[in-house]
Amino acid sequence: MDEQINENFIIRKVKKYHFYDGVIQSYIENYTYDNWLSSSEFGIYEKSIVKIEELNIELFSKKNKPLTTFNEYFKLDNLKLISRYFDMSLYNSPNNSFLVTQNHSFDNFYISLTSSKLNNFVIIYGIGGSRFPESIYIHGIWELVFIPIQLKQE
């Protein structure tokens, strides 16, 4: 896993996980997943999960938030911080700002923050499609590890 140190936590990018799109389960070994959904029916793809070890994380859940200022969840400063730590680009328009990636500039991106007894995970994924979700791009999964000390800046 790649590591990045920032003050009082370490961010590790998760390299291996399982992705289930409601029909097909895939084992991912290279950080990202980019493919068509097996079904365009909401009742099927809403069952999509990411499995890390024994933890199942639902992707189409009310707790997952769109990475845009067009809602009550994120302000522009939040998106700037997320873009810096999770390798995304901030797109600004007069009425809205949102995050994209270089190869997925038209996807709607979401963030999932999930805690287990031992770990905290951030999943960022994008949904693509012209009229309904047709594809999914898992930009990455990061494990956040808290360090109970303050690190000195030199």
PDB file of C-alpha atoms in Angstrom:
ATOM      1  CA  MET A   1       0.000   0.000   0.000  1.00  0.00           C
ATOM      2  CA  ASP A   2       1.181   3.532  -0.726  1.00  0.00           C
ATOM      3  CA  GLU A   3       1.538   5.787   2.333  1.00  0.00           C
ATOM      4  CA  GLN A   4       1.258   9.506   2.832  1.00  0.00           C
ATOM      5  CA  ILE A   5       1.859  11.205   6.212  1.00  0.00           C
ATOM      6  CA  ASN A   6      -0.118  14.249   7.257  1.00  0.00           C
ATOM      7  CA  GLU A   7       0.031  15.566  10.813  1.00  0.00           C
ATOM      8  CA  ASN A   8      -1.798  12.940  12.869  1.00  0.00           C
ATOM      9  CA  PHE A   9      -2.879  10.266  10.416  1.00  0.00           C
ATOM     10  CA  ILE A  10      -1.514   8.055   7.691  1.00  0.00           C
ATOM     11  CA  ILE A  11      -3.364   7.490   4.441  1.00  0.00           C
ATOM     12  CA  ARG A  12      -2.752   4.083   2.884  1.00  0.00           C
ATOM     13  CA  LYS A  13      -4.176   3.301  -0.524  1.00  0.00           C
ATOM     14  CA  VAL A  14      -5.780  -0.146  -0.530  1.00  0.00           C
ATOM     15  CA  LYS A  15      -4.409  -2.190  -3.403  1.00  0.00           C
ATOM     16  CA  LYS A  16      -6.602  -5.331  -3.201  1.00  0.00           C
ATOM     17  CA  TYR A  17     -10.341  -5.660  -2.657  1.00  0.00           C
ATOM     18  CA  HIS A  18     -13.461  -7.277  -4.082  1.00  0.00           C
ATOM     19  CA  PHE A  19     -16.118  -5.381  -6.004  1.00  0.00           C
ATOM     20  CA  TYR A  20     -19.620  -6.811  -6.486  1.00  0.00           C
ATOM     21  CA  ASP A  21     -21.897  -4.892  -8.894  1.00  0.00           C
ATOM     22  CA  GLY A  22     -25.097  -6.753  -8.029  1.00  0.00           C
ATOM     23  CA  VAL A  23     -24.395  -9.528 -10.531  1.00  0.00           C
ATOM     24  CA  ILE A  24     -20.648 -10.116 -10.916  1.00  0.00           C
ATOM     25  CA  GLN A  25     -17.916 -10.153  -8.279  1.00  0.00           C
ATOM     26  CA  SER A  26     -14.438  -9.022  -9.331  1.00  0.00           C
ATOM     27  CA  TYR A  27     -11.164  -9.261  -7.454  1.00  0.00           C
ATOM     28  CA  ILE A  28      -9.220  -6.008  -7.876  1.00  0.00           C
ATOM     29  CA  GLU A  29      -5.446  -5.988  -7.459  1.00  0.00           C
ATOM     30  CA  ASN A  30      -4.425  -2.669  -8.992  1.00  0.00           C
ATOM     31  CA  TYR A  31      -6.161  -0.001  -6.874  1.00  0.00           C
ATOM     32  CA  THR A  32      -8.846   1.071  -9.352  1.00  0.00           C
ATOM     33  CA  TYR A  33     -11.807  -0.523 -11.103  1.00  0.00           C
ATOM     34  CA  ASP A  34     -13.275   0.853 -14.327  1.00  0.00           C
ATOM     35  CA  ASN A  35     -15.984  -1.072 -16.158  1.00  0.00           C
ATOM     36  CA  TRP A  36     -19.605  -1.234 -17.235  1.00  0.00           C
ATOM     37  CA  LEU A  37     -22.189  -2.242 -14.673  1.00  0.00           C
ATOM     38  CA  SER A  38     -23.638  -5.684 -15.350  1.00  0.00           C
ATOM     39  CA  SER A  39     -27.154  -4.281 -15.206  1.00  0.00           C
ATOM     40  CA  SER A  40     -28.791  -0.878 -15.624  1.00  0.00           C
ATOM     41  CA  GLU A  41     -31.663  -1.870 -13.321  1.00  0.00           C
ATOM     42  CA  PHE A  42     -31.538   0.083 -10.067  1.00  0.00           C
ATOM     43  CA  GLY A  43     -32.722  -2.902  -8.026  1.00  0.00           C
ATOM     44  CA  ILE A  44     -29.621  -4.797  -9.142  1.00  0.00           C
ATOM     45  CA  TYR A  45     -26.793  -2.245  -9.158  1.00  0.00           C
ATOM     46  CA  GLU A  46     -27.965  -0.689  -5.872  1.00  0.00           C
ATOM     47  CA  LYS A  47     -26.637  -3.876  -4.251  1.00  0.00           C
ATOM     48  CA  SER A  48     -23.061  -2.973  -5.265  1.00  0.00           C
ATOM     49  CA  ILE A  49     -20.509  -3.434  -2.519  1.00  0.00           C
ATOM     50  CA  VAL A  50     -16.802  -3.234  -1.967  1.00  0.00           C
ATOM     51  CA  LYS A  51     -15.391  -5.915   0.282  1.00  0.00           C
ATOM     52  CA  ILE A  52     -12.138  -5.284   2.132  1.00  0.00           C
ATOM     53  CA  GLU A  53     -11.153  -8.279   4.222  1.00  0.00           C
ATOM     54  CA  GLU A  54     -14.437  -9.096   6.005  1.00  0.00           C
ATOM     55  CA  LEU A  55     -15.932  -5.594   5.762  1.00  0.00           C
ATOM     56  CA  ASN A  56     -18.741  -5.032   3.210  1.00  0.00           C
ATOM     57  CA  ILE A  57     -19.233  -1.391   2.177  1.00  0.00           C
ATOM     58  CA  GLU A  58     -22.391  -0.462   0.252  1.00  0.00           C
ATOM     59  CA  LEU A  59     -21.813   1.981  -2.594  1.00  0.00           C
ATOM     60  CA  PHE A  60     -25.410   3.062  -3.186  1.00  0.00           C
ATOM     61  CA  SER A  61     -26.266   4.130   0.322  1.00  0.00           C
ATOM     62  CA  LYS A  62     -27.669   7.309   1.818  1.00  0.00           C
ATOM     63  CA  LYS A  63     -24.453   7.808   3.772  1.00  0.00           C
ATOM     64  CA  ASN A  64     -22.410   8.223   0.570  1.00  0.00           C
ATOM     65  CA  LYS A  65     -22.206  11.859  -0.489  1.00  0.00           C
ATOM     66  CA  PRO A  66     -21.792  13.509  -3.907  1.00  0.00           C
ATOM     67  CA  LEU A  67     -18.517  15.432  -4.275  1.00  0.00           C
ATOM     68  CA  THR A  68     -20.092  18.724  -5.272  1.00  0.00           C
ATOM     69  CA  THR A  69     -20.903  22.061  -3.624  1.00  0.00           C
ATOM     70  CA  PHE A  70     -24.428  21.825  -5.037  1.00  0.00           C
ATOM     71  CA  ASN A  71     -25.632  20.208  -1.796  1.00  0.00           C
ATOM     72  CA  GLU A  72     -25.345  20.768   1.924  1.00  0.00           C
ATOM     73  CA  TYR A  73     -22.496  18.294   2.469  1.00  0.00           C
ATOM     74  CA  PHE A  74     -19.448  20.065   1.020  1.00  0.00           C
ATOM     75  CA  LYS A  75     -18.123  23.577   0.830  1.00  0.00           C
ATOM     76  CA  LEU A  76     -15.493  24.629  -1.690  1.00  0.00           C
ATOM     77  CA  ASP A  77     -12.701  24.377   0.922  1.00  0.00           C
ATOM     78  CA  ASN A  78     -13.697  20.752   1.633  1.00  0.00           C
ATOM     79  CA  LEU A  79     -13.485  19.863  -2.047  1.00  0.00           C
ATOM     80  CA  LYS A  80     -10.080  21.551  -2.366  1.00  0.00           C
ATOM     81  CA  LEU A  81      -8.763  19.453   0.511  1.00  0.00           C
ATOM     82  CA  ILE A  82     -10.219  16.231  -0.894  1.00  0.00           C
ATOM     83  CA  SER A  83      -8.796  16.965  -4.350  1.00  0.00           C
ATOM     84  CA  ARG A  84      -5.326  17.442  -2.911  1.00  0.00           C
ATOM     85  CA  TYR A  85      -5.234  14.230  -0.876  1.00  0.00           C
ATOM     86  CA  PHE A  86      -7.099  11.936  -3.252  1.00  0.00           C
ATOM     87  CA  ASP A  87      -5.637  12.928  -6.640  1.00  0.00           C
ATOM     88  CA  MET A  88      -8.687  14.626  -8.140  1.00  0.00           C
ATOM     89  CA  SER A  89      -9.295  17.862 -10.029  1.00  0.00           C
ATOM     90  CA  LEU A  90     -11.621  20.619  -8.910  1.00  0.00           C
ATOM     91  CA  TYR A  91     -13.938  21.994 -11.586  1.00  0.00           C
ATOM     92  CA  ASN A  92     -15.507  25.387 -10.863  1.00  0.00           C
ATOM     93  CA  SER A  93     -18.553  26.871 -12.536  1.00  0.00           C
ATOM     94  CA  PRO A  94     -20.582  29.913 -11.449  1.00  0.00           C
ATOM     95  CA  ASN A  95     -23.218  27.809  -9.639  1.00  0.00           C
ATOM     96  CA  ASN A  96     -21.340  24.687  -8.630  1.00  0.00           C
ATOM     97  CA  SER A  97     -17.942  23.178  -7.980  1.00  0.00           C
ATOM     98  CA  PHE A  98     -17.286  19.451  -8.165  1.00  0.00           C
ATOM     99  CA  LEU A  99     -14.497  16.913  -8.312  1.00  0.00           C
ATOM    100  CA  VAL A 100     -13.463  14.855 -11.336  1.00  0.00           C
ATOM    101  CA  THR A 101     -10.474  12.812 -12.441  1.00  0.00           C
ATOM    102  CA  GLN A 102      -8.401  13.174 -15.579  1.00  0.00           C
ATOM    103  CA  ASN A 103      -9.993  10.203 -17.391  1.00  0.00           C
ATOM    104  CA  HIS A 104     -13.470  10.605 -15.897  1.00  0.00           C
ATOM    105  CA  SER A 105     -14.376  14.253 -16.262  1.00  0.00           C
ATOM    106  CA  PHE A 106     -18.088  13.608 -16.907  1.00  0.00           C
ATOM    107  CA  ASP A 107     -18.757  11.122 -14.092  1.00  0.00           C
ATOM    108  CA  ASN A 108     -20.634  12.063 -10.943  1.00  0.00           C
ATOM    109  CA  PHE A 109     -18.272  11.295  -8.065  1.00  0.00           C
ATOM    110  CA  TYR A 110     -19.236  10.138  -4.583  1.00  0.00           C
ATOM    111  CA  ILE A 111     -17.385   9.570  -1.358  1.00  0.00           C
ATOM    112  CA  SER A 112     -18.046   6.876   1.204  1.00  0.00           C
ATOM    113  CA  LEU A 113     -16.602   7.126   4.707  1.00  0.00           C
ATOM    114  CA  THR A 114     -16.838   3.830   6.563  1.00  0.00           C
ATOM    115  CA  SER A 115     -15.548   2.815   9.973  1.00  0.00           C
ATOM    116  CA  SER A 116     -15.064  -0.646  11.363  1.00  0.00           C
ATOM    117  CA  LYS A 117     -13.772  -1.587  14.805  1.00  0.00           C
ATOM    118  CA  LEU A 118     -10.188  -1.441  13.562  1.00  0.00           C
ATOM    119  CA  ASN A 119     -10.125   0.674  10.399  1.00  0.00           C
ATOM    120  CA  ASN A 120     -11.529   3.765   8.730  1.00  0.00           C
ATOM    121  CA  PHE A 121     -11.928   3.679   4.957  1.00  0.00           C
ATOM    122  CA  VAL A 122     -12.563   6.322   2.305  1.00  0.00           C
ATOM    123  CA  ILE A 123     -13.890   5.144  -1.055  1.00  0.00           C
ATOM    124  CA  ILE A 124     -14.188   7.531  -3.981  1.00  0.00           C
ATOM    125  CA  TYR A 125     -16.087   6.340  -7.026  1.00  0.00           C
ATOM    126  CA  GLY A 126     -17.699   7.799 -10.108  1.00  0.00           C
ATOM    127  CA  ILE A 127     -20.867   6.801 -11.920  1.00  0.00           C
ATOM    128  CA  GLY A 128     -21.079   7.320 -15.668  1.00  0.00           C
ATOM    129  CA  GLY A 129     -23.971   7.112 -18.090  1.00  0.00           C
ATOM    130  CA  SER A 130     -26.077   9.258 -20.355  1.00  0.00           C
ATOM    131  CA  ARG A 131     -29.577   8.637 -18.942  1.00  0.00           C
ATOM    132  CA  PHE A 132     -28.955   6.255 -16.044  1.00  0.00           C
ATOM    133  CA  PRO A 133     -25.894   4.670 -14.388  1.00  0.00           C
ATOM    134  CA  GLU A 134     -24.129   2.515 -16.951  1.00  0.00           C
ATOM    135  CA  SER A 135     -20.575   2.330 -15.663  1.00  0.00           C
ATOM    136  CA  ILE A 136     -18.637   2.618 -12.441  1.00  0.00           C
ATOM    137  CA  TYR A 137     -15.120   3.821 -11.795  1.00  0.00           C
ATOM    138  CA  ILE A 138     -13.654   3.156  -8.364  1.00  0.00           C
ATOM    139  CA  HIS A 139     -11.011   5.857  -8.126  1.00  0.00           C
ATOM    140  CA  GLY A 140      -9.550   4.344  -5.004  1.00  0.00           C
ATOM    141  CA  ILE A 141      -9.942   3.125  -1.476  1.00  0.00           C
ATOM    142  CA  TRP A 142      -7.863   4.591   1.311  1.00  0.00           C
ATOM    143  CA  GLU A 143      -7.389   3.411   4.858  1.00  0.00           C
ATOM    144  CA  LEU A 144      -7.026   6.198   7.408  1.00  0.00           C
ATOM    145  CA  VAL A 145      -4.873   5.302  10.393  1.00  0.00           C
ATOM    146  CA  PHE A 146      -4.891   7.723  13.301  1.00  0.00           C
ATOM    147  CA  ILE A 147      -1.617   8.423  15.099  1.00  0.00           C
ATOM    148  CA  PRO A 148      -2.253   9.726  18.646  1.00  0.00           C
ATOM    149  CA  ILE A 149       0.674  12.177  18.538  1.00  0.00           C
ATOM    150  CA  GLN A 150       1.305  15.433  16.736  1.00  0.00           C
ATOM    151  CA  LEU A 151       4.144  15.178  14.208  1.00  0.00           C
ATOM    152  CA  LYS A 152       6.592  18.063  13.957  1.00  0.00           C
ATOM    153  CA  GLN A 153       6.856  19.974  10.692  1.00  0.00           C
ATOM    154  CA  GLU A 154      10.484  20.685   9.712  1.00  0.00           C
TER     155      GLU A 154
END
